[in-house]
Amino acid sequence: SRSATTLQIQWKYPFPGDYKIVFYKIIQKSLTDTWNHSAIAEKSPIEIYGLIPYRVYRVTVTAFTNNTRLLQGPPCQLIARTSVKTPGPPTDCRVGKEDVTSLIVGWSPPAFEDHKIVYYKVVFQSKLHYYQSVKKGPGILEQKNLSAATTYNVTVTTFTNNTVLVSGPACRMTARTKEQGEVSYLILFCLGVIVINVIRHNVSCVSIGIQMLQWRLIPVVLV
């Protein structure tokens, strides 16, 4: 088995000989640099730690016997590659603003990420629509041209580049756009307040224009 930083090496007993095997010597060498390491084991398997993600290693296993003197048998070799390290999910995912046809979401980088983050993929998905955006760097993204009064499942995924492009688990949130009528009702309410104040205070349209030019707003407190 293998992971991003470990390899588990297994082997079989070499032969049913007359000599007792004292130990096995395992040598690991990287094929891309000068790194090498050796270890001693009494039996299979052995776990090799502290390796580099997505790196190719040559592993040599040699048996040593003791019949009056220490003897070394022919080694067996294998080539193994560690797995790609998967980045963590973005943190502090949040919905910043919900409008009629747009949504704003934000996020922070994954915790304890030691690889270069290439970009974040942000997906807005409803029952009928699918929107995908790519953003370099954490922060805030606004998705426009959405449908009103619609619930969207939003996912933010981290992509890193450690020899190969790899993605990790996504952070998830739910957001809903507002109804079209919510803005219209607000406008009508504001106009109604102005009309009521005009009637109660007996202010003409000309007076309203003069007051607006002079930055004097009509009181909107109903009495």
mmCIF file with all atom_site columns, C-alpha atoms in Angstrom:
data_model
loop_
_atom_site.group_PDB
_atom_site.id
_atom_site.type_symbol
_atom_site.label_atom_id
_atom_site.label_alt_id
_atom_site.label_comp_id
_atom_site.label_asym_id
_atom_site.label_entity_id
_atom_site.label_seq_id
_atom_site.pdbx_PDB_ins_code
_atom_site.Cartn_x
_atom_site.Cartn_y
_atom_site.Cartn_z
_atom_site.occupancy
_atom_site.B_iso_or_equiv
_atom_site.pdbx_formal_charge
_atom_site.auth_seq_id
_atom_site.auth_comp_id
_atom_site.auth_asym_id
_atom_site.auth_atom_id
_atom_site.pdbx_PDB_model_num
ATOM 1   C CA . SER A 1 1   ? 0.000   0.000   0.000   1.00 0.00 ? 1   SER A CA 1
ATOM 2   C CA . ARG A 1 2   ? 1.034   3.619   -0.343  1.00 0.00 ? 2   ARG A CA 1
ATOM 3   C CA . SER A 1 3   ? 0.098   7.161   0.600   1.00 0.00 ? 3   SER A CA 1
ATOM 4   C CA . ALA A 1 4   ? 1.472   10.609  -0.200  1.00 0.00 ? 4   ALA A CA 1
ATOM 5   C CA . THR A 1 5   ? 4.389   10.238  2.237   1.00 0.00 ? 5   THR A CA 1
ATOM 6   C CA . THR A 1 6   ? 4.650   6.487   2.949   1.00 0.00 ? 6   THR A CA 1
ATOM 7   C CA . LEU A 1 7   ? 5.268   3.189   1.155   1.00 0.00 ? 7   LEU A CA 1
ATOM 8   C CA . GLN A 1 8   ? 4.553   -0.235  2.600   1.00 0.00 ? 8   GLN A CA 1
ATOM 9   C CA . ILE A 1 9   ? 6.982   -2.827  1.244   1.00 0.00 ? 9   ILE A CA 1
ATOM 10  C CA . GLN A 1 10  ? 6.165   -6.553  1.426   1.00 0.00 ? 10  GLN A CA 1
ATOM 11  C CA . TRP A 1 11  ? 8.169   -9.610  0.415   1.00 0.00 ? 11  TRP A CA 1
ATOM 12  C CA . LYS A 1 12  ? 8.136   -13.387 0.841   1.00 0.00 ? 12  LYS A CA 1
ATOM 13  C CA . TYR A 1 13  ? 10.656  -15.627 2.564   1.00 0.00 ? 13  TYR A CA 1
ATOM 14  C CA . PRO A 1 14  ? 13.330  -16.192 -0.091  1.00 0.00 ? 14  PRO A CA 1
ATOM 15  C CA . PHE A 1 15  ? 13.740  -19.980 0.139   1.00 0.00 ? 15  PHE A CA 1
ATOM 16  C CA . PRO A 1 16  ? 13.312  -22.844 2.638   1.00 0.00 ? 16  PRO A CA 1
ATOM 17  C CA . GLY A 1 17  ? 17.075  -23.112 3.169   1.00 0.00 ? 17  GLY A CA 1
ATOM 18  C CA . ASP A 1 18  ? 19.172  -24.361 6.014   1.00 0.00 ? 18  ASP A CA 1
ATOM 19  C CA . TYR A 1 19  ? 20.291  -20.912 7.042   1.00 0.00 ? 19  TYR A CA 1
ATOM 20  C CA . LYS A 1 20  ? 18.477  -18.663 9.414   1.00 0.00 ? 20  LYS A CA 1
ATOM 21  C CA . ILE A 1 21  ? 17.755  -15.215 8.061   1.00 0.00 ? 21  ILE A CA 1
ATOM 22  C CA . VAL A 1 22  ? 19.008  -12.679 10.551  1.00 0.00 ? 22  VAL A CA 1
ATOM 23  C CA . PHE A 1 23  ? 17.550  -9.553  9.003   1.00 0.00 ? 23  PHE A CA 1
ATOM 24  C CA . TYR A 1 24  ? 16.523  -7.853  5.790   1.00 0.00 ? 24  TYR A CA 1
ATOM 25  C CA . LYS A 1 25  ? 18.115  -4.655  4.580   1.00 0.00 ? 25  LYS A CA 1
ATOM 26  C CA . ILE A 1 26  ? 15.858  -2.262  2.696   1.00 0.00 ? 26  ILE A CA 1
ATOM 27  C CA . ILE A 1 27  ? 17.326  0.598   0.666   1.00 0.00 ? 27  ILE A CA 1
ATOM 28  C CA . GLN A 1 28  ? 15.167  3.336   -0.841  1.00 0.00 ? 28  GLN A CA 1
ATOM 29  C CA . LYS A 1 29  ? 16.501  5.713   -3.477  1.00 0.00 ? 29  LYS A CA 1
ATOM 30  C CA . SER A 1 30  ? 14.741  8.546   -5.230  1.00 0.00 ? 30  SER A CA 1
ATOM 31  C CA . LEU A 1 31  ? 14.961  8.483   -9.018  1.00 0.00 ? 31  LEU A CA 1
ATOM 32  C CA . THR A 1 32  ? 14.746  12.268  -9.319  1.00 0.00 ? 32  THR A CA 1
ATOM 33  C CA . ASP A 1 33  ? 17.320  13.418  -6.753  1.00 0.00 ? 33  ASP A CA 1
ATOM 34  C CA . THR A 1 34  ? 20.126  12.134  -4.516  1.00 0.00 ? 34  THR A CA 1
ATOM 35  C CA . TRP A 1 35  ? 17.899  11.152  -1.571  1.00 0.00 ? 35  TRP A CA 1
ATOM 36  C CA . ASN A 1 36  ? 18.432  7.657   -0.209  1.00 0.00 ? 36  ASN A CA 1
ATOM 37  C CA . HIS A 1 37  ? 17.681  5.823   3.010   1.00 0.00 ? 37  HIS A CA 1
ATOM 38  C CA . SER A 1 38  ? 18.248  2.357   4.458   1.00 0.00 ? 38  SER A CA 1
ATOM 39  C CA . ALA A 1 39  ? 16.464  0.378   7.149   1.00 0.00 ? 39  ALA A CA 1
ATOM 40  C CA . ILE A 1 40  ? 16.720  -3.011  8.854   1.00 0.00 ? 40  ILE A CA 1
ATOM 41  C CA . ALA A 1 41  ? 13.745  -5.312  9.334   1.00 0.00 ? 41  ALA A CA 1
ATOM 42  C CA . GLU A 1 42  ? 13.348  -8.785  10.774  1.00 0.00 ? 42  GLU A CA 1
ATOM 43  C CA . LYS A 1 43  ? 10.242  -9.652  8.767   1.00 0.00 ? 43  LYS A CA 1
ATOM 44  C CA . SER A 1 44  ? 7.811   -8.381  6.158   1.00 0.00 ? 44  SER A CA 1
ATOM 45  C CA . PRO A 1 45  ? 6.170   -5.903  5.783   1.00 0.00 ? 45  PRO A CA 1
ATOM 46  C CA . ILE A 1 46  ? 7.915   -2.617  6.558   1.00 0.00 ? 46  ILE A CA 1
ATOM 47  C CA . GLU A 1 47  ? 6.529   0.915   6.421   1.00 0.00 ? 47  GLU A CA 1
ATOM 48  C CA . ILE A 1 48  ? 8.741   3.645   4.950   1.00 0.00 ? 48  ILE A CA 1
ATOM 49  C CA . TYR A 1 49  ? 7.896   7.134   6.218   1.00 0.00 ? 49  TYR A CA 1
ATOM 50  C CA . GLY A 1 50  ? 8.886   10.707  5.395   1.00 0.00 ? 50  GLY A CA 1
ATOM 51  C CA . LEU A 1 51  ? 8.712   10.425  1.614   1.00 0.00 ? 51  LEU A CA 1
ATOM 52  C CA . ILE A 1 52  ? 7.795   13.128  -0.883  1.00 0.00 ? 52  ILE A CA 1
ATOM 53  C CA . PRO A 1 53  ? 4.339   13.056  -2.523  1.00 0.00 ? 53  PRO A CA 1
ATOM 54  C CA . TYR A 1 54  ? 4.175   11.809  -6.126  1.00 0.00 ? 54  TYR A CA 1
ATOM 55  C CA . ARG A 1 55  ? 7.857   10.812  -6.192  1.00 0.00 ? 55  ARG A CA 1
ATOM 56  C CA . VAL A 1 56  ? 9.309   7.639   -7.779  1.00 0.00 ? 56  VAL A CA 1
ATOM 57  C CA . TYR A 1 57  ? 11.540  5.453   -5.589  1.00 0.00 ? 57  TYR A CA 1
ATOM 58  C CA . ARG A 1 58  ? 13.636  2.364   -6.232  1.00 0.00 ? 58  ARG A CA 1
ATOM 59  C CA . VAL A 1 59  ? 13.408  -0.087  -3.318  1.00 0.00 ? 59  VAL A CA 1
ATOM 60  C CA . THR A 1 60  ? 15.914  -2.899  -2.815  1.00 0.00 ? 60  THR A CA 1
ATOM 61  C CA . VAL A 1 61  ? 15.374  -5.727  -0.307  1.00 0.00 ? 61  VAL A CA 1
ATOM 62  C CA . THR A 1 62  ? 18.323  -7.983  0.582   1.00 0.00 ? 62  THR A CA 1
ATOM 63  C CA . ALA A 1 63  ? 18.318  -10.967 2.947   1.00 0.00 ? 63  ALA A CA 1
ATOM 64  C CA . PHE A 1 64  ? 21.236  -11.591 5.310   1.00 0.00 ? 64  PHE A CA 1
ATOM 65  C CA . THR A 1 65  ? 21.911  -15.030 6.860   1.00 0.00 ? 65  THR A CA 1
ATOM 66  C CA . ASN A 1 66  ? 24.302  -16.136 9.538   1.00 0.00 ? 66  ASN A CA 1
ATOM 67  C CA . ASN A 1 67  ? 26.077  -19.442 9.099   1.00 0.00 ? 67  ASN A CA 1
ATOM 68  C CA . THR A 1 68  ? 29.335  -18.889 10.990  1.00 0.00 ? 68  THR A CA 1
ATOM 69  C CA . ARG A 1 69  ? 29.615  -15.593 9.163   1.00 0.00 ? 69  ARG A CA 1
ATOM 70  C CA . LEU A 1 70  ? 27.162  -13.046 7.848   1.00 0.00 ? 70  LEU A CA 1
ATOM 71  C CA . LEU A 1 71  ? 26.167  -13.733 4.258   1.00 0.00 ? 71  LEU A CA 1
ATOM 72  C CA . GLN A 1 72  ? 24.228  -11.553 1.805   1.00 0.00 ? 72  GLN A CA 1
ATOM 73  C CA . GLY A 1 73  ? 21.919  -13.008 -0.775  1.00 0.00 ? 73  GLY A CA 1
ATOM 74  C CA . PRO A 1 74  ? 20.829  -11.555 -4.123  1.00 0.00 ? 74  PRO A CA 1
ATOM 75  C CA . PRO A 1 75  ? 18.505  -8.572  -3.735  1.00 0.00 ? 75  PRO A CA 1
ATOM 76  C CA . CYS A 1 76  ? 15.054  -8.042  -5.164  1.00 0.00 ? 76  CYS A CA 1
ATOM 77  C CA . GLN A 1 77  ? 14.110  -4.614  -6.534  1.00 0.00 ? 77  GLN A CA 1
ATOM 78  C CA . LEU A 1 78  ? 10.930  -2.761  -7.267  1.00 0.00 ? 78  LEU A CA 1
ATOM 79  C CA . ILE A 1 79  ? 9.894   0.694   -8.462  1.00 0.00 ? 79  ILE A CA 1
ATOM 80  C CA . ALA A 1 80  ? 7.137   2.473   -6.530  1.00 0.00 ? 80  ALA A CA 1
ATOM 81  C CA . ARG A 1 81  ? 5.588   5.928   -6.599  1.00 0.00 ? 81  ARG A CA 1
ATOM 82  C CA . THR A 1 82  ? 4.009   7.711   -3.663  1.00 0.00 ? 82  THR A CA 1
ATOM 83  C CA . SER A 1 83  ? 0.475   9.059   -4.058  1.00 0.00 ? 83  SER A CA 1
ATOM 84  C CA . VAL A 1 84  ? -0.486  12.636  -4.786  1.00 0.00 ? 84  VAL A CA 1
ATOM 85  C CA . LYS A 1 85  ? -1.216  14.710  -1.709  1.00 0.00 ? 85  LYS A CA 1
ATOM 86  C CA . THR A 1 86  ? -4.809  15.896  -1.731  1.00 0.00 ? 86  THR A CA 1
ATOM 87  C CA . PRO A 1 87  ? -5.388  19.493  -0.600  1.00 0.00 ? 87  PRO A CA 1
ATOM 88  C CA . GLY A 1 88  ? -7.828  20.235  2.159   1.00 0.00 ? 88  GLY A CA 1
ATOM 89  C CA . PRO A 1 89  ? -11.176 21.976  1.679   1.00 0.00 ? 89  PRO A CA 1
ATOM 90  C CA . PRO A 1 90  ? -11.398 25.794  1.781   1.00 0.00 ? 90  PRO A CA 1
ATOM 91  C CA . THR A 1 91  ? -12.246 27.202  5.193   1.00 0.00 ? 91  THR A CA 1
ATOM 92  C CA . ASP A 1 92  ? -14.633 29.904  6.401   1.00 0.00 ? 92  ASP A CA 1
ATOM 93  C CA . CYS A 1 93  ? -17.013 29.453  3.463   1.00 0.00 ? 93  CYS A CA 1
ATOM 94  C CA . ARG A 1 94  ? -19.831 31.978  3.683   1.00 0.00 ? 94  ARG A CA 1
ATOM 95  C CA . VAL A 1 95  ? -22.621 33.642  1.728   1.00 0.00 ? 95  VAL A CA 1
ATOM 96  C CA . GLY A 1 96  ? -21.912 37.377  1.555   1.00 0.00 ? 96  GLY A CA 1
ATOM 97  C CA . LYS A 1 97  ? -24.952 38.821  -0.243  1.00 0.00 ? 97  LYS A CA 1
ATOM 98  C CA . GLU A 1 98  ? -28.141 37.499  -1.792  1.00 0.00 ? 98  GLU A CA 1
ATOM 99  C CA . ASP A 1 99  ? -29.739 39.536  -4.570  1.00 0.00 ? 99  ASP A CA 1
ATOM 100 C CA . VAL A 1 100 ? -32.430 38.889  -7.186  1.00 0.00 ? 100 VAL A CA 1
ATOM 101 C CA . THR A 1 101 ? -30.114 37.626  -9.948  1.00 0.00 ? 101 THR A CA 1
ATOM 102 C CA . SER A 1 102 ? -26.731 37.371  -8.210  1.00 0.00 ? 102 SER A CA 1
ATOM 103 C CA . LEU A 1 103 ? -25.051 35.753  -5.228  1.00 0.00 ? 103 LEU A CA 1
ATOM 104 C CA . ILE A 1 104 ? -21.773 36.638  -3.524  1.00 0.00 ? 104 ILE A CA 1
ATOM 105 C CA . VAL A 1 105 ? -19.800 33.962  -1.675  1.00 0.00 ? 105 VAL A CA 1
ATOM 106 C CA . GLY A 1 106 ? -16.463 34.060  0.115   1.00 0.00 ? 106 GLY A CA 1
ATOM 107 C CA . TRP A 1 107 ? -13.867 31.627  1.482   1.00 0.00 ? 107 TRP A CA 1
ATOM 108 C CA . SER A 1 108 ? -10.373 31.336  2.980   1.00 0.00 ? 108 SER A CA 1
ATOM 109 C CA . PRO A 1 109 ? -7.452  29.021  2.072   1.00 0.00 ? 109 PRO A CA 1
ATOM 110 C CA . PRO A 1 110 ? -7.307  25.457  3.406   1.00 0.00 ? 110 PRO A CA 1
ATOM 111 C CA . ALA A 1 111 ? -5.663  24.994  6.786   1.00 0.00 ? 111 ALA A CA 1
ATOM 112 C CA . PHE A 1 112 ? -2.052  23.728  6.798   1.00 0.00 ? 112 PHE A CA 1
ATOM 113 C CA . GLU A 1 113 ? -1.731  23.658  3.010   1.00 0.00 ? 113 GLU A CA 1
ATOM 114 C CA . ASP A 1 114 ? 1.939   23.384  1.937   1.00 0.00 ? 114 ASP A CA 1
ATOM 115 C CA . HIS A 1 115 ? 1.483   23.141  -1.820  1.00 0.00 ? 115 HIS A CA 1
ATOM 116 C CA . LYS A 1 116 ? 0.948   25.926  -4.303  1.00 0.00 ? 116 LYS A CA 1
ATOM 117 C CA . ILE A 1 117 ? -2.748  26.626  -4.837  1.00 0.00 ? 117 ILE A CA 1
ATOM 118 C CA . VAL A 1 118 ? -3.412  27.122  -8.549  1.00 0.00 ? 118 VAL A CA 1
ATOM 119 C CA . TYR A 1 119 ? -7.065  28.138  -8.401  1.00 0.00 ? 119 TYR A CA 1
ATOM 120 C CA . TYR A 1 120 ? -10.445 27.579  -6.769  1.00 0.00 ? 120 TYR A CA 1
ATOM 121 C CA . LYS A 1 121 ? -13.431 26.191  -8.678  1.00 0.00 ? 121 LYS A CA 1
ATOM 122 C CA . VAL A 1 122 ? -16.781 27.624  -7.582  1.00 0.00 ? 122 VAL A CA 1
ATOM 123 C CA . VAL A 1 123 ? -19.988 25.918  -8.697  1.00 0.00 ? 123 VAL A CA 1
ATOM 124 C CA . PHE A 1 124 ? -23.559 27.234  -8.357  1.00 0.00 ? 124 PHE A CA 1
ATOM 125 C CA . GLN A 1 125 ? -26.071 24.486  -9.048  1.00 0.00 ? 125 GLN A CA 1
ATOM 126 C CA . SER A 1 126 ? -29.851 24.441  -8.878  1.00 0.00 ? 126 SER A CA 1
ATOM 127 C CA . LYS A 1 127 ? -32.361 21.913  -10.159 1.00 0.00 ? 127 LYS A CA 1
ATOM 128 C CA . LEU A 1 128 ? -32.303 23.470  -13.627 1.00 0.00 ? 128 LEU A CA 1
ATOM 129 C CA . HIS A 1 129 ? -29.032 25.397  -13.917 1.00 0.00 ? 129 HIS A CA 1
ATOM 130 C CA . TYR A 1 130 ? -25.300 24.857  -13.496 1.00 0.00 ? 130 TYR A CA 1
ATOM 131 C CA . TYR A 1 131 ? -22.760 27.691  -13.312 1.00 0.00 ? 131 TYR A CA 1
ATOM 132 C CA . GLN A 1 132 ? -19.015 27.236  -12.910 1.00 0.00 ? 132 GLN A CA 1
ATOM 133 C CA . SER A 1 133 ? -16.362 29.867  -12.239 1.00 0.00 ? 133 SER A CA 1
ATOM 134 C CA . VAL A 1 134 ? -12.618 29.752  -11.622 1.00 0.00 ? 134 VAL A CA 1
ATOM 135 C CA . LYS A 1 135 ? -10.843 32.207  -9.343  1.00 0.00 ? 135 LYS A CA 1
ATOM 136 C CA . LYS A 1 136 ? -7.162  32.503  -8.543  1.00 0.00 ? 136 LYS A CA 1
ATOM 137 C CA . GLY A 1 137 ? -6.698  33.153  -4.871  1.00 0.00 ? 137 GLY A CA 1
ATOM 138 C CA . PRO A 1 138 ? -9.173  33.137  -1.990  1.00 0.00 ? 138 PRO A CA 1
ATOM 139 C CA . GLY A 1 139 ? -11.605 35.938  -1.373  1.00 0.00 ? 139 GLY A CA 1
ATOM 140 C CA . ILE A 1 140 ? -14.989 36.836  -2.813  1.00 0.00 ? 140 ILE A CA 1
ATOM 141 C CA . LEU A 1 141 ? -16.746 35.829  -6.011  1.00 0.00 ? 141 LEU A CA 1
ATOM 142 C CA . GLU A 1 142 ? -20.000 37.213  -7.421  1.00 0.00 ? 142 GLU A CA 1
ATOM 143 C CA . GLN A 1 143 ? -22.051 34.991  -9.695  1.00 0.00 ? 143 GLN A CA 1
ATOM 144 C CA . LYS A 1 144 ? -24.459 36.975  -11.866 1.00 0.00 ? 144 LYS A CA 1
ATOM 145 C CA . ASN A 1 145 ? -27.298 36.078  -14.261 1.00 0.00 ? 145 ASN A CA 1
ATOM 146 C CA . LEU A 1 146 ? -28.953 33.715  -11.809 1.00 0.00 ? 146 LEU A CA 1
ATOM 147 C CA . SER A 1 147 ? -32.655 32.983  -11.590 1.00 0.00 ? 147 SER A CA 1
ATOM 148 C CA . ALA A 1 148 ? -34.758 34.837  -9.036  1.00 0.00 ? 148 ALA A CA 1
ATOM 149 C CA . ALA A 1 149 ? -36.200 33.043  -6.009  1.00 0.00 ? 149 ALA A CA 1
ATOM 150 C CA . THR A 1 150 ? -34.007 29.990  -6.610  1.00 0.00 ? 150 THR A CA 1
ATOM 151 C CA . THR A 1 151 ? -31.984 27.906  -4.175  1.00 0.00 ? 151 THR A CA 1
ATOM 152 C CA . TYR A 1 152 ? -28.418 27.109  -5.252  1.00 0.00 ? 152 TYR A CA 1
ATOM 153 C CA . ASN A 1 153 ? -26.029 24.561  -3.832  1.00 0.00 ? 153 ASN A CA 1
ATOM 154 C CA . VAL A 1 154 ? -22.595 26.206  -3.854  1.00 0.00 ? 154 VAL A CA 1
ATOM 155 C CA . THR A 1 155 ? -19.296 24.290  -3.708  1.00 0.00 ? 155 THR A CA 1
ATOM 156 C CA . VAL A 1 156 ? -15.750 25.685  -3.546  1.00 0.00 ? 156 VAL A CA 1
ATOM 157 C CA . THR A 1 157 ? -12.913 23.275  -4.433  1.00 0.00 ? 157 THR A CA 1
ATOM 158 C CA . THR A 1 158 ? -9.151  23.790  -4.073  1.00 0.00 ? 158 THR A CA 1
ATOM 159 C CA . PHE A 1 159 ? -6.780  22.801  -6.891  1.00 0.00 ? 159 PHE A CA 1
ATOM 160 C CA . THR A 1 160 ? -3.049  22.470  -6.182  1.00 0.00 ? 160 THR A CA 1
ATOM 161 C CA . ASN A 1 161 ? -0.121  21.647  -8.428  1.00 0.00 ? 161 ASN A CA 1
ATOM 162 C CA . ASN A 1 162 ? 2.495   19.262  -7.069  1.00 0.00 ? 162 ASN A CA 1
ATOM 163 C CA . THR A 1 163 ? 3.796   17.840  -10.357 1.00 0.00 ? 163 THR A CA 1
ATOM 164 C CA . VAL A 1 164 ? 0.197   17.051  -11.307 1.00 0.00 ? 164 VAL A CA 1
ATOM 165 C CA . LEU A 1 165 ? -2.973  19.076  -10.890 1.00 0.00 ? 165 LEU A CA 1
ATOM 166 C CA . VAL A 1 166 ? -5.071  17.659  -8.079  1.00 0.00 ? 166 VAL A CA 1
ATOM 167 C CA . SER A 1 167 ? -8.241  18.703  -6.281  1.00 0.00 ? 167 SER A CA 1
ATOM 168 C CA . GLY A 1 168 ? -9.401  18.082  -2.740  1.00 0.00 ? 168 GLY A CA 1
ATOM 169 C CA . PRO A 1 169 ? -12.746 17.911  -0.954  1.00 0.00 ? 169 PRO A CA 1
ATOM 170 C CA . ALA A 1 170 ? -15.035 20.894  -1.408  1.00 0.00 ? 170 ALA A CA 1
ATOM 171 C CA . CYS A 1 171 ? -16.677 23.139  1.138   1.00 0.00 ? 171 CYS A CA 1
ATOM 172 C CA . ARG A 1 172 ? -20.425 23.401  0.665   1.00 0.00 ? 172 ARG A CA 1
ATOM 173 C CA . MET A 1 173 ? -23.084 25.997  1.369   1.00 0.00 ? 173 MET A CA 1
ATOM 174 C CA . THR A 1 174 ? -26.632 26.847  0.330   1.00 0.00 ? 174 THR A CA 1
ATOM 175 C CA . ALA A 1 175 ? -27.826 30.256  -0.878  1.00 0.00 ? 175 ALA A CA 1
ATOM 176 C CA . ARG A 1 176 ? -31.087 31.585  -2.315  1.00 0.00 ? 176 ARG A CA 1
ATOM 177 C CA . THR A 1 177 ? -31.701 34.508  -4.608  1.00 0.00 ? 177 THR A CA 1
ATOM 178 C CA . LYS A 1 178 ? -34.403 36.990  -3.680  1.00 0.00 ? 178 LYS A CA 1
ATOM 179 C CA . GLU A 1 179 ? -37.808 37.267  -5.323  1.00 0.00 ? 179 GLU A CA 1
ATOM 180 C CA . GLN A 1 180 ? -38.306 39.910  -7.966  1.00 0.00 ? 180 GLN A CA 1
ATOM 181 C CA . GLY A 1 181 ? -41.174 41.430  -6.014  1.00 0.00 ? 181 GLY A CA 1
ATOM 182 C CA . GLU A 1 182 ? -39.079 42.143  -2.935  1.00 0.00 ? 182 GLU A CA 1
ATOM 183 C CA . VAL A 1 183 ? -37.306 45.059  -4.637  1.00 0.00 ? 183 VAL A CA 1
ATOM 184 C CA . SER A 1 184 ? -40.495 46.342  -6.248  1.00 0.00 ? 184 SER A CA 1
ATOM 185 C CA . TYR A 1 185 ? -42.324 46.342  -2.926  1.00 0.00 ? 185 TYR A CA 1
ATOM 186 C CA . LEU A 1 186 ? -39.500 48.314  -1.346  1.00 0.00 ? 186 LEU A CA 1
ATOM 187 C CA . ILE A 1 187 ? -39.644 50.954  -4.080  1.00 0.00 ? 187 ILE A CA 1
ATOM 188 C CA . LEU A 1 188 ? -43.426 51.244  -3.772  1.00 0.00 ? 188 LEU A CA 1
ATOM 189 C CA . PHE A 1 189 ? -43.143 51.569  -0.004  1.00 0.00 ? 189 PHE A CA 1
ATOM 190 C CA . CYS A 1 190 ? -40.643 54.428  -0.308  1.00 0.00 ? 190 CYS A CA 1
ATOM 191 C CA . LEU A 1 191 ? -42.825 56.216  -2.861  1.00 0.00 ? 191 LEU A CA 1
ATOM 192 C CA . GLY A 1 192 ? -45.837 55.780  -0.612  1.00 0.00 ? 192 GLY A CA 1
ATOM 193 C CA . VAL A 1 193 ? -43.991 57.349  2.322   1.00 0.00 ? 193 VAL A CA 1
ATOM 194 C CA . ILE A 1 194 ? -43.039 60.346  0.183   1.00 0.00 ? 194 ILE A CA 1
ATOM 195 C CA . VAL A 1 195 ? -46.611 60.834  -1.075  1.00 0.00 ? 195 VAL A CA 1
ATOM 196 C CA . ILE A 1 196 ? -48.033 60.662  2.450   1.00 0.00 ? 196 ILE A CA 1
ATOM 197 C CA . ASN A 1 197 ? -45.560 63.244  3.662   1.00 0.00 ? 197 ASN A CA 1
ATOM 198 C CA . VAL A 1 198 ? -46.381 65.515  0.703   1.00 0.00 ? 198 VAL A CA 1
ATOM 199 C CA . ILE A 1 199 ? -50.085 65.354  1.499   1.00 0.00 ? 199 ILE A CA 1
ATOM 200 C CA . ARG A 1 200 ? -49.708 65.830  5.255   1.00 0.00 ? 200 ARG A CA 1
ATOM 201 C CA . HIS A 1 201 ? -47.211 68.649  5.029   1.00 0.00 ? 201 HIS A CA 1
ATOM 202 C CA . ASN A 1 202 ? -48.916 70.281  2.024   1.00 0.00 ? 202 ASN A CA 1
ATOM 203 C CA . VAL A 1 203 ? -45.721 70.469  0.040   1.00 0.00 ? 203 VAL A CA 1
ATOM 204 C CA . SER A 1 204 ? -45.903 71.029  -3.712  1.00 0.00 ? 204 SER A CA 1
ATOM 205 C CA . CYS A 1 205 ? -43.836 69.230  -6.294  1.00 0.00 ? 205 CYS A CA 1
ATOM 206 C CA . VAL A 1 206 ? -41.898 72.438  -6.947  1.00 0.00 ? 206 VAL A CA 1
ATOM 207 C CA . SER A 1 207 ? -41.046 72.707  -3.261  1.00 0.00 ? 207 SER A CA 1
ATOM 208 C CA . ILE A 1 208 ? -39.891 69.077  -3.259  1.00 0.00 ? 208 ILE A CA 1
ATOM 209 C CA . GLY A 1 209 ? -37.539 69.816  -6.176  1.00 0.00 ? 209 GLY A CA 1
ATOM 210 C CA . ILE A 1 210 ? -36.115 72.874  -4.427  1.00 0.00 ? 210 ILE A CA 1
ATOM 211 C CA . GLN A 1 211 ? -35.585 70.958  -1.207  1.00 0.00 ? 211 GLN A CA 1
ATOM 212 C CA . MET A 1 212 ? -33.818 68.123  -3.034  1.00 0.00 ? 212 MET A CA 1
ATOM 213 C CA . LEU A 1 213 ? -31.521 70.590  -4.792  1.00 0.00 ? 213 LEU A CA 1
ATOM 214 C CA . GLN A 1 214 ? -30.689 72.131  -1.449  1.00 0.00 ? 214 GLN A CA 1
ATOM 215 C CA . TRP A 1 215 ? -30.088 68.637  0.047   1.00 0.00 ? 215 TRP A CA 1
ATOM 216 C CA . ARG A 1 216 ? -33.039 69.060  2.377   1.00 0.00 ? 216 ARG A CA 1
ATOM 217 C CA . LEU A 1 217 ? -34.894 65.795  2.534   1.00 0.00 ? 217 LEU A CA 1
ATOM 218 C CA . ILE A 1 218 ? -38.597 65.670  3.315   1.00 0.00 ? 218 ILE A CA 1
ATOM 219 C CA . PRO A 1 219 ? -39.196 64.138  6.752   1.00 0.00 ? 219 PRO A CA 1
ATOM 220 C CA . VAL A 1 220 ? -40.305 60.537  6.439   1.00 0.00 ? 220 VAL A CA 1
ATOM 221 C CA . VAL A 1 221 ? -41.457 60.121  10.007  1.00 0.00 ? 221 VAL A CA 1
ATOM 222 C CA . LEU A 1 222 ? -45.179 59.583  10.040  1.00 0.00 ? 222 LEU A CA 1
ATOM 223 C CA . VAL A 1 223 ? -47.054 61.600  12.681  1.00 0.00 ? 223 VAL A CA 1
#
